[in-house]
mmCIF file with all atom_site columns, C-alpha atoms in Angstrom:
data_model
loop_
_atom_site.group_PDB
_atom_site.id
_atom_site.type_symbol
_atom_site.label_atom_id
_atom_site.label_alt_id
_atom_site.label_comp_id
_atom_site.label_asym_id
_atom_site.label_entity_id
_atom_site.label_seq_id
_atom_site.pdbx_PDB_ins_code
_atom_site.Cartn_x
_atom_site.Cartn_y
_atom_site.Cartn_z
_atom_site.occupancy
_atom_site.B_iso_or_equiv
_atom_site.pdbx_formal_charge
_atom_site.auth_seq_id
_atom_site.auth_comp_id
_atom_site.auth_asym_id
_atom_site.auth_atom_id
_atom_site.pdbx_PDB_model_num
ATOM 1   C CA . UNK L 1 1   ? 0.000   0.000  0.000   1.00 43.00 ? 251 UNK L CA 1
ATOM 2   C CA . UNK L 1 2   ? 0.888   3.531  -0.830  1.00 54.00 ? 252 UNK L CA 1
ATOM 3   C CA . UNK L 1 3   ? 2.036   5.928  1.650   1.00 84.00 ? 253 UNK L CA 1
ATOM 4   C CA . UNK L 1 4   ? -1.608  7.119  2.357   1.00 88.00 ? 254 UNK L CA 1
ATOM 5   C CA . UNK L 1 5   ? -0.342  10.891 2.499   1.00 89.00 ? 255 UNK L CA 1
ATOM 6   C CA . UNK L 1 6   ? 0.545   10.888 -1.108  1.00 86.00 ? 256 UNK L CA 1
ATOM 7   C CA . UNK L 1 7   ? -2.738  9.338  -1.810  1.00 88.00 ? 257 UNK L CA 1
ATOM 8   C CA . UNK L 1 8   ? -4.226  11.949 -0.177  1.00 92.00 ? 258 UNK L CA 1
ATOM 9   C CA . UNK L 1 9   ? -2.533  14.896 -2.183  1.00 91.00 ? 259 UNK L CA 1
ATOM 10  C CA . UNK L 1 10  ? -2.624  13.040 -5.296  1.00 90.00 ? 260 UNK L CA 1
ATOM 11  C CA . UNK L 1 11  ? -6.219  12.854 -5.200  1.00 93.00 ? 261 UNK L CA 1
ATOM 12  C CA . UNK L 1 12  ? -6.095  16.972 -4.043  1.00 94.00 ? 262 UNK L CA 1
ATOM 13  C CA . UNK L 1 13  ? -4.416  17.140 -6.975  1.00 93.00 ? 263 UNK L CA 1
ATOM 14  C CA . UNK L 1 14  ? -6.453  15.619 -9.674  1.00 93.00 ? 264 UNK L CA 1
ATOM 15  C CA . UNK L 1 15  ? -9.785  17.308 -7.545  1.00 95.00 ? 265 UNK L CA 1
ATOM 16  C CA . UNK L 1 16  ? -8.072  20.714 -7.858  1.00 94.00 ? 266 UNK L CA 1
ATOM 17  C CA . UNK L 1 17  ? -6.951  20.606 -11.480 1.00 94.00 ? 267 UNK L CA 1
ATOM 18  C CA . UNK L 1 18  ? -9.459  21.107 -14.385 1.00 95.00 ? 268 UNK L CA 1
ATOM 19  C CA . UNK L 1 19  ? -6.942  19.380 -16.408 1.00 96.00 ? 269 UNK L CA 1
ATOM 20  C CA . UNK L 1 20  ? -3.916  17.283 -15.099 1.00 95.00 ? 270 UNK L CA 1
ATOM 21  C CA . UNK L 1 21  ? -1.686  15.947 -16.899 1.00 95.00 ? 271 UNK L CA 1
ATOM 22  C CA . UNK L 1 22  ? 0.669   12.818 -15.382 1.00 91.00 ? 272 UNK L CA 1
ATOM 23  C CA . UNK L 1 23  ? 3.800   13.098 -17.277 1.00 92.00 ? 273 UNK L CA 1
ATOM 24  C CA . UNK L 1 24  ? 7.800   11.812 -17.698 1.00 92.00 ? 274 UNK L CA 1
ATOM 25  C CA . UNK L 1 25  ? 9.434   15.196 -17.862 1.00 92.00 ? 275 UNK L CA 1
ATOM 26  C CA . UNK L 1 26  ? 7.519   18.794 -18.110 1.00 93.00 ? 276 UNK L CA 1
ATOM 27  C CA . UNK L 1 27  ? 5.612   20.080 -20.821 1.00 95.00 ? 277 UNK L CA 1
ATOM 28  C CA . UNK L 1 28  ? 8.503   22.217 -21.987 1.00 94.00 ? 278 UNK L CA 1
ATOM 29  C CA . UNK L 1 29  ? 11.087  19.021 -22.365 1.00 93.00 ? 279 UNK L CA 1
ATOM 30  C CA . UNK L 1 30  ? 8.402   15.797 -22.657 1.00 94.00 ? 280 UNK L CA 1
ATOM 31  C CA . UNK L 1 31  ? 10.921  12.981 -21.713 1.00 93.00 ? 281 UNK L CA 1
ATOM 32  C CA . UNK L 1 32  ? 9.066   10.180 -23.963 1.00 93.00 ? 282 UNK L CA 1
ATOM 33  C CA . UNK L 1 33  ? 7.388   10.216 -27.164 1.00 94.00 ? 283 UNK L CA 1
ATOM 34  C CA . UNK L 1 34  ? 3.898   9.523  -25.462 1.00 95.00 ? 284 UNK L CA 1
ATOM 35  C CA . UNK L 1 35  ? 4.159   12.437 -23.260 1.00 95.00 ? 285 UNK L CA 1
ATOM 36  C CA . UNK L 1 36  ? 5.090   14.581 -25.877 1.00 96.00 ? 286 UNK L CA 1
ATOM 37  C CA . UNK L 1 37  ? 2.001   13.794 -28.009 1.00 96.00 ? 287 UNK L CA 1
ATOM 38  C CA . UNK L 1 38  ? -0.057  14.075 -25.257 1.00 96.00 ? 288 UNK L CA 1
ATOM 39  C CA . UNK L 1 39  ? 1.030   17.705 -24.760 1.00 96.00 ? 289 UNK L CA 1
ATOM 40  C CA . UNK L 1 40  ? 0.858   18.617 -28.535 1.00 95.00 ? 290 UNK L CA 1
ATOM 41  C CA . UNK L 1 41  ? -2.308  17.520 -28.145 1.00 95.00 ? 291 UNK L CA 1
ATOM 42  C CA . UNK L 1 42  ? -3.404  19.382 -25.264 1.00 96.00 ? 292 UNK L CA 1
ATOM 43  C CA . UNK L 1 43  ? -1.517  22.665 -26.620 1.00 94.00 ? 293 UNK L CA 1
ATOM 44  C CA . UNK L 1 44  ? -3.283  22.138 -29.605 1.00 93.00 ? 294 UNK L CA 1
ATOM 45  C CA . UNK L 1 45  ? -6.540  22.395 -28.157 1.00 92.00 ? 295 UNK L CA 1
ATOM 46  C CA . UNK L 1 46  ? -5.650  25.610 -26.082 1.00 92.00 ? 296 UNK L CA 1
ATOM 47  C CA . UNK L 1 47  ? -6.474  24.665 -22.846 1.00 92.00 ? 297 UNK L CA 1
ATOM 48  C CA . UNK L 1 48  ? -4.589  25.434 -19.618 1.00 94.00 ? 298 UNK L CA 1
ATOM 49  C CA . UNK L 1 49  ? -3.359  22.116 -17.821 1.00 95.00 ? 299 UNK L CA 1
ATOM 50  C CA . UNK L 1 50  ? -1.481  21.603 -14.452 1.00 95.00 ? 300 UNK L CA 1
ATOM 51  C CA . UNK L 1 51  ? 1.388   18.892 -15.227 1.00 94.00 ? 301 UNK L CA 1
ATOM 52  C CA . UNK L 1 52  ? 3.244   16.477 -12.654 1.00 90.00 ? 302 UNK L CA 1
ATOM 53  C CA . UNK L 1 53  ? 6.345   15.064 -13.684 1.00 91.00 ? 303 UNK L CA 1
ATOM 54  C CA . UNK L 1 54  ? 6.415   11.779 -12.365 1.00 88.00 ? 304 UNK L CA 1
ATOM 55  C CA . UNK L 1 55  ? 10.232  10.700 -12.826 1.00 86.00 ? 305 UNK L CA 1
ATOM 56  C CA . UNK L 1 56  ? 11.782  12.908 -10.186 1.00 74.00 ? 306 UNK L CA 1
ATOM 57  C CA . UNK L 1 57  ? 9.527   11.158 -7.449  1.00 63.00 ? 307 UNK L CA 1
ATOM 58  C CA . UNK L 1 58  ? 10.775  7.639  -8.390  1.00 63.00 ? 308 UNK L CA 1
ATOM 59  C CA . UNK L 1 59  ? 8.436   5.170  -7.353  1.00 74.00 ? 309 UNK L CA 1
ATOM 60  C CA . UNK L 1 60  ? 6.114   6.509  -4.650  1.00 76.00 ? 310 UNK L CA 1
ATOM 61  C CA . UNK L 1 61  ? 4.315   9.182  -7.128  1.00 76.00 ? 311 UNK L CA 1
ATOM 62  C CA . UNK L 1 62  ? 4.673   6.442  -9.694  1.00 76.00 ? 312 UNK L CA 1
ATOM 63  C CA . UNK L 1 63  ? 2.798   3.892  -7.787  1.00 82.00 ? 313 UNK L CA 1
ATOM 64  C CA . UNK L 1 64  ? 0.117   5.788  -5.865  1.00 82.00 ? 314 UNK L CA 1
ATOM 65  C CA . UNK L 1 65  ? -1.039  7.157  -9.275  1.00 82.00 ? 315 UNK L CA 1
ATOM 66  C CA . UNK L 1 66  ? -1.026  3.759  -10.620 1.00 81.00 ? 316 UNK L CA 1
ATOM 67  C CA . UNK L 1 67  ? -2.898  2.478  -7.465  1.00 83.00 ? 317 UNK L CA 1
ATOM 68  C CA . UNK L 1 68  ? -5.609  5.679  -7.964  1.00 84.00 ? 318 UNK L CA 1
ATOM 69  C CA . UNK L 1 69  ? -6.253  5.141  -11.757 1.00 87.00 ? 319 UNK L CA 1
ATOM 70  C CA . UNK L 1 70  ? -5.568  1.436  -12.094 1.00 83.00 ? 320 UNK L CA 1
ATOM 71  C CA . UNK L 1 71  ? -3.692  2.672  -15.139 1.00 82.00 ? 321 UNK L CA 1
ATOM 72  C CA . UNK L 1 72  ? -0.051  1.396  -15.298 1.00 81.00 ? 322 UNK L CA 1
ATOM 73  C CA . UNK L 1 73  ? 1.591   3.203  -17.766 1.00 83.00 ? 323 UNK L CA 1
ATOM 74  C CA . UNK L 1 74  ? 2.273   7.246  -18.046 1.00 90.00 ? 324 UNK L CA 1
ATOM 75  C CA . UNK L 1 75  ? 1.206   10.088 -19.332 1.00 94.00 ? 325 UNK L CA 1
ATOM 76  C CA . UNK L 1 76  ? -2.081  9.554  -17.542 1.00 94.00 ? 326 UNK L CA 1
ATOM 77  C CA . UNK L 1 77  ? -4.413  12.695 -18.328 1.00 96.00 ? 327 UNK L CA 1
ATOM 78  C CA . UNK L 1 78  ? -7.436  13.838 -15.859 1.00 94.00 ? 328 UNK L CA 1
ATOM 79  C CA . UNK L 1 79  ? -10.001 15.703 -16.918 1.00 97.00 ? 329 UNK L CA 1
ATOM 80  C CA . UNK L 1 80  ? -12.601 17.657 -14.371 1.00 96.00 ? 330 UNK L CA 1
ATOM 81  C CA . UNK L 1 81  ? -11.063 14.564 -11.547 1.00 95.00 ? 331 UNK L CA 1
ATOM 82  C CA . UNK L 1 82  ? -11.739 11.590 -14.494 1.00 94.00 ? 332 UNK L CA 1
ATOM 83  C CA . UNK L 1 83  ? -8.828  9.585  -15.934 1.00 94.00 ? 333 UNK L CA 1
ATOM 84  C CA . UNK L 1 84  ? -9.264  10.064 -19.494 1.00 95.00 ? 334 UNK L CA 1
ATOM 85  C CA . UNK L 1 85  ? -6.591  7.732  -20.380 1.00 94.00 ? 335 UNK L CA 1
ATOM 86  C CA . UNK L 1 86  ? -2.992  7.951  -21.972 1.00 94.00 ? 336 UNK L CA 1
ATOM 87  C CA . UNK L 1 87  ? -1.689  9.034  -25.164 1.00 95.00 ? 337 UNK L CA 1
ATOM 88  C CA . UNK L 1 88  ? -3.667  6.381  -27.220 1.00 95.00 ? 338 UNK L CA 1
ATOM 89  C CA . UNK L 1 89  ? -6.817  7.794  -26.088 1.00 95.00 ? 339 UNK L CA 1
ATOM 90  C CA . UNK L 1 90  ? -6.332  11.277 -25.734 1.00 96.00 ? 340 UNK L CA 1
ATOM 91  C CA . UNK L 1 91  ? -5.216  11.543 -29.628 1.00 95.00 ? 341 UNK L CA 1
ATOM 92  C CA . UNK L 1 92  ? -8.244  8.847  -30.334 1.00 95.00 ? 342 UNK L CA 1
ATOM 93  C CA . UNK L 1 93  ? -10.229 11.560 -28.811 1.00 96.00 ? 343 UNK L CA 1
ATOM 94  C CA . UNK L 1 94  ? -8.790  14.319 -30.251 1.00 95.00 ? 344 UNK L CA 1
ATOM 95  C CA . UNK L 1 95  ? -9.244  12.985 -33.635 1.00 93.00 ? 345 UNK L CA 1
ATOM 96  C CA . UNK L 1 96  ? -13.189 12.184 -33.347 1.00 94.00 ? 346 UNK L CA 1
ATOM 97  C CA . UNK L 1 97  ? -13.687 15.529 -31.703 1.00 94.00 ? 347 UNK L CA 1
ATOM 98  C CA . UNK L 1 98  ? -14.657 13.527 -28.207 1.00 96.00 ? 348 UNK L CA 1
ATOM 99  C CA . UNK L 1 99  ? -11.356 15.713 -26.716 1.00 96.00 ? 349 UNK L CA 1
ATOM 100 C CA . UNK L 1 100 ? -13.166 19.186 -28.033 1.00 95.00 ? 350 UNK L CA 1
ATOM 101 C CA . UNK L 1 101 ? -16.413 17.977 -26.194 1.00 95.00 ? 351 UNK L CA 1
ATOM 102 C CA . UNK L 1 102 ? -14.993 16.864 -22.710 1.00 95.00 ? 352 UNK L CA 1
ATOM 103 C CA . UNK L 1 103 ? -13.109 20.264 -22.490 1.00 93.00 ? 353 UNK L CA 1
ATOM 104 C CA . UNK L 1 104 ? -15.511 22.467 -23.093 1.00 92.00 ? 354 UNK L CA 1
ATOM 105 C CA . UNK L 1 105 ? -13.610 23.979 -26.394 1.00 91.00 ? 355 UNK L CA 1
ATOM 106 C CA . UNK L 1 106 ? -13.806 23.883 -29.918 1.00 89.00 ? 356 UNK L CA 1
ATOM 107 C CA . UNK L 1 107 ? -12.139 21.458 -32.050 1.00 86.00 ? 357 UNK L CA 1
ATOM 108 C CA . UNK L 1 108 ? -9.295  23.465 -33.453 1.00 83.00 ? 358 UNK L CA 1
ATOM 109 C CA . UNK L 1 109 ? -8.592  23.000 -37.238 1.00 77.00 ? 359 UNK L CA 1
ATOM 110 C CA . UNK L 1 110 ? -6.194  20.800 -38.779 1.00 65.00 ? 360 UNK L CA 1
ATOM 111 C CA . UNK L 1 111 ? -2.957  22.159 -38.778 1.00 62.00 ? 361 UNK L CA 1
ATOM 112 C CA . UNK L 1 112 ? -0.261  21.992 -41.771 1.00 54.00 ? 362 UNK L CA 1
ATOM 113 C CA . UNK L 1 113 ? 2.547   19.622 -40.775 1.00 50.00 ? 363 UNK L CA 1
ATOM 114 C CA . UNK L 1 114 ? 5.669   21.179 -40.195 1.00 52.00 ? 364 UNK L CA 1
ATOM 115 C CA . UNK L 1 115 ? 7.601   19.468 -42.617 1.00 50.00 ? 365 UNK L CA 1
ATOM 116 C CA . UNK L 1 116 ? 8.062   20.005 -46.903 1.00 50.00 ? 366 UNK L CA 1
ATOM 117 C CA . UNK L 1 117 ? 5.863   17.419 -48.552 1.00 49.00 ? 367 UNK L CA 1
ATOM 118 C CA . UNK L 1 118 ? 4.992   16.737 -52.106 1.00 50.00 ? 368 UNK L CA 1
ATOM 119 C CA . UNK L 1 119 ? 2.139   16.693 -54.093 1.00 54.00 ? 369 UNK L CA 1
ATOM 120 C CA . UNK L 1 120 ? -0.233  13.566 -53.585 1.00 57.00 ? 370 UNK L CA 1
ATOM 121 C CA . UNK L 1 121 ? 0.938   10.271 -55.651 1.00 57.00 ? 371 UNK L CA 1
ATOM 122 C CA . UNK L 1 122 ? 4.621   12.512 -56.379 1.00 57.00 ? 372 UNK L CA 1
ATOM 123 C CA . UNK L 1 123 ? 7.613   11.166 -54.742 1.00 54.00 ? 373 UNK L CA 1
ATOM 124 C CA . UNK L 1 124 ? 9.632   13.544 -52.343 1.00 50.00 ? 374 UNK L CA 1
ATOM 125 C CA . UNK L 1 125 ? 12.495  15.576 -54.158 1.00 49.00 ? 375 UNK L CA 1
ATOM 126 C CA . UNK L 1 126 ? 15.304  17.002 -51.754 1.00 47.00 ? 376 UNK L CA 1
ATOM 127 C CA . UNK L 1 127 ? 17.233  19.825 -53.011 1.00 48.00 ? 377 UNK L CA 1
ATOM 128 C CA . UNK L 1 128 ? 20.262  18.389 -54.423 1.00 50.00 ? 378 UNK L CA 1
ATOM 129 C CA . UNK L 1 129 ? 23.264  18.286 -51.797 1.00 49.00 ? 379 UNK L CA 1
ATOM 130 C CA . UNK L 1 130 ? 26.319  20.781 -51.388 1.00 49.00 ? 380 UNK L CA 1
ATOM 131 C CA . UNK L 1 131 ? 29.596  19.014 -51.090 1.00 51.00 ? 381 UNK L CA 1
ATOM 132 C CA . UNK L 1 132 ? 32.290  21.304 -50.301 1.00 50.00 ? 382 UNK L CA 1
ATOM 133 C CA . UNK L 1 133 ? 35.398  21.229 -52.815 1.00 50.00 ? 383 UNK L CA 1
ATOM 134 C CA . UNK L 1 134 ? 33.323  20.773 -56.414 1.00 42.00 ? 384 UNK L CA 1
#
C-alpha cells in the first residue's frame, strides 16, 4: 500500500486541477514520445493544464497514481477529476472531436505539418546536396 499521504494529495491534486496531466518530464522538455504527443495535443486544443512530472519522485508518485487510476503506464491525463486515459486515447479523442467535447472547447482545425511534402501520388524531391570542394 501507498504511503496514504501521497494518496491523499494526489487525489487533491487531480480534484483541484481542471486538467492534469501525469507526465515523464515537463511540458517544456516531454521525456518520452507519449508524453510529448499528449502535450501537442493538449496545446493544440488551447487549454490550460497543471502537469506532474512523475520521474523525479521515483516510485512513490509512480505507484500511488497507478494504485488511484488502475492505469499502469504514463502520461495519464485527468479531466474535471476523471482519468481520461494515456496518449492512445487522448489523440483517439482528439481525432473524433470527443477531446473538443470533454473540455468544453472547440475542435481546433487541422494544422499543416511542419515538414516540406509533395504533391499527392509525387515522390519527395530534396534539393540536391552541397559538397564542399566541387
Amino acid at each position: 500500500m501507498a504511503d496514504q499521504e501521497l494518496t491523499d494529495r494526489v487525489k487533491e491534486l487531480i480534484a483541484e486541477n481542471a486538467v492534469l496531466l501525469f507526465m515523464k518530464g515537463t511540458p517544456s522538455a516531454p521525456r518520452c514520445g507519449f508524453s510529448m504527443r499528449t502535450v501537442q495535443v493538449l496545446d493544440q486544443m488551447g487549454v490550460e493544464y497543471g502537469a506532474i512530472d512523475v520521474l523525479p519522485a521515483l516510485q512513490p508518485l509512480r505507484e500511488v497514481t497507478t494504485e488511484i487510476s488502475d492505469w499502469e503506464t504514463f502520461p495519464q491525463l485527468y479531466v474535471n477529476g476523471e482519468l481520461l486515459g494515456g496518449c492512445d486515447i487522448v489523440e483517439e479523442m482528439f481525432e473524433s472531436g470527443e477531446l473538443a467535447k470533454t473540455l468544453g472547447v472547440e475542435q481546433p482545425e487541422p494544422s499543416e505539418p511542419d515538414f516540406e511534402t509533395s504533391a499527392p501520388g509525387e515522390p519527395y524531391k530534396s534539393p540536391p546536396m552541397q559538397i564542399e570542394g566541387s
